[in-house]
Amino acid sequence: MYEQVSHALLNQILEEVKPEILRSDLRRFYTRIGANFYVIHSLFSQLYGEREDFLDQMVKLVEVMALRYIERTEELEKIDIERENNHHWFLSQEWVAMALYADGYAGDLKGIRERCSYLQDLGVNILHIMPMMKGPQGASDGGYAVSDFRAIDSRAGSLEDLQELATHLRERGILLTLDVVVNHTSDQHAWAIEAKQGNSKYQDYYYTFPDRNIPDMFEETMPEIFPETSPGNFVYDEEMGRWVMSVFNAYQWDLNYSNPAVFIEMIDTILFWANQGADIIRLDAVAFLWKKIGTVCQNEREAHLILQLMKDCCQVVAPGILFIAEAIVAPVEIIKYFGEDAVIAKECEIAYNATFMALLWDTVATKNSKLLVNGINNLPTKLDGATWLNYVRCHDDIGLGFDDVDIIAAGFEPHAHRNFLLNYFTGNYDNSIARGLPFGRNSKTGDARISGSLASLVGLEVAIQQNDEKLIDDSIKLILLLHGMILSFGGIPMLYYGDEIGTLNDESYKLDENKALDTRWIHRPKIDWDKAERRHLHGSIEERIFNGLKKLIAIRKNIPAFADFNNRELLEVKDQHLFVFLRTNPESMGDRVLVVANFDAKPRYLRLAEIGKRGYHEHTQLRDYISGESPSMFKHYLVLPPYHFYWLVER
Ligand code: GLC
């Protein structure tokens, strides 16, 4: 939009910027900043317009963008332009992601490079390397406490190693996802150290207070994120003699985004990593970016303005970059991180589908899809130009944050139901063979979440201990079933390293004082490469899971109806053990896939006439994409063996 006031200002700013900027070839930068400046200016003024130094800060912001633009290599700019011309590229069914820790997967960044073919063999083409920026030597929340936003932790390697890896991945057609921990820094960060030494400029980078008055007001409404290890939301720093806000662990200090200098530093950080070769930036803990007394300090309107501004600035400098929102919040809130009232994503193109993940686990425990169906039906429709990150497990816990209303509609009492899930997955219910651990127990609210590796949560650990072939087989089927759902639901499926070979809980964290109190470490394994080798051994557990997944991934990539164009319809059927949905290729309506999954330990059936409204009938001839054969039928019933699913096409 052309708007005179902001454009006059832009001209004035461009006259003021540093001479080295003006000497460069900035044609593309000018075009993009011209197109985006009205929005950038209005967002920046909504957030910081009342400040006396507003104009100086605006000049700084434009300078940072220009400097990062100049630094962007020709190769990366070429990719930007390709993606601008094909802006729906990431909605394709061809993408499959995996998240891993550099040290746990392969020792360090160089090691990952050597282990790329393993990922490619499986079919993974998006790699999320968990944060490995410089952090404290001791506890660092798995890399989410960063001490230097521009350096790699020496244990993982160096910046050169990362650049080399990025180039190597690009040559192999694998996208790189990196984290930018936008909400907080470690208390060892240079800004925090300055703040501790009394530098008020840097104290203003955080929320610091001389006494408990304001912290106490905040605490009235703020929930606790890590109630066991880090109760409350403030810590007293002896050296600084002040209280500082630390929502997560005590050593993670929340950044103060009401200070524009913080925003500028962090957009600079995002652009820095974009220029190191990241294709996708995962923005950590975005729901927490804005703090307001009297609220829970999550999902505030200003947090969305900050993300919109980050997106707009990034589009000027590196438009090929995608953002992932890590916002593990209620479904109605998650969806807003794509941006409201828009067609293309105004904030983040991708968001963690924590709702689907948690609902899948509910279905595993209850063997009943009622809550899953309710929850998905109540998920607001997302924008066309945005997509989900669908996952079964990740490095974090499983939160039971489904809507109480949905739980009640499914016939359960919310508190009792959450308790059941917790007991079930920690092996304390009837004959449950799940072996998870509670995480984040809050004695005040009674809440808790669940840790545990996928394989241990579905019972593989107990099945192996008991040497029970039937249980082993069931657990493998469940692992494949859950992945079958994330591979066909719509969105980018994200696997978690180790799950592809059935990695069990890893108890070794209990011996490390920096990890022992955080049960999430039980599912952050060191890959046992001898075990991984067993994937070549016909009939081994590793082979059955790895090859099963590999096959599903390869098939997914060839099914255009699995691309994400809001082309999914949930079909409600009588048998609540089944989960049924239809995916239709919008470019060819006859091209559709019926996904039917049985979450029960017993065989079930589906009468095709039940979904007659969608044109299925007793004579419909079906073929299963996975087996390549007709599904098993008995008369007019589709037969589903225990934990089995089909991807059915009409022939
Ligand atoms: C995100 C990360 C989690 C971390 C938290 C604080 O939720 O996924 O692992 O503990 O942010 O940084």
Short mmCIF file of N, CA, C and O in Angstrom, two decimals, residues 19 97 129 160 230 306 385 488 603 645:
data_model
loop_
_atom_site.label_atom_id
_atom_site.label_comp_id
_atom_site.label_asym_id
_atom_site.label_seq_id
_atom_site.Cartn_x
_atom_site.Cartn_y
_atom_site.Cartn_z
N PRO A 19 26.69 5.01 5.18
CA PRO A 19 27.14 5.13 3.79
C PRO A 19 27.45 3.78 3.14
O PRO A 19 27.15 3.58 1.97
N ALA A 97 9.72 -34.22 7.77
CA ALA A 97 10.76 -33.65 8.63
C ALA A 97 11.20 -34.63 9.72
O ALA A 97 10.50 -35.59 10.04
N ILE A 129 17.58 -29.28 13.50
CA ILE A 129 18.62 -29.55 14.49
C ILE A 129 18.26 -28.73 15.72
O ILE A 129 18.15 -27.50 15.65
N GLU A 160 31.51 -22.45 11.02
CA GLU A 160 31.93 -23.01 9.71
C GLU A 160 31.31 -24.40 9.52
O GLU A 160 30.83 -24.72 8.44
N SER A 230 11.28 -25.09 38.86
CA SER A 230 11.45 -23.65 38.86
C SER A 230 10.12 -22.96 39.19
O SER A 230 9.51 -22.31 38.34
N ILE A 306 4.27 -8.51 17.35
CA ILE A 306 5.72 -8.73 17.25
C ILE A 306 6.03 -9.77 16.16
O ILE A 306 6.91 -9.58 15.33
N GLY A 385 -2.71 -20.48 3.12
CA GLY A 385 -1.26 -20.43 2.91
C GLY A 385 -0.45 -20.77 4.15
O GLY A 385 0.63 -20.21 4.36
N SER A 488 -0.70 -38.57 6.81
CA SER A 488 -1.82 -38.40 5.87
C SER A 488 -2.78 -37.27 6.28
O SER A 488 -3.64 -36.88 5.51
N PRO A 603 -10.08 -56.72 16.08
CA PRO A 603 -10.47 -56.35 14.72
C PRO A 603 -11.82 -55.61 14.74
O PRO A 603 -12.66 -55.88 15.59
N PHE A 645 -4.43 -49.64 9.65
CA PHE A 645 -5.04 -48.52 8.92
C PHE A 645 -4.83 -48.71 7.42
O PHE A 645 -3.91 -49.41 6.99
#
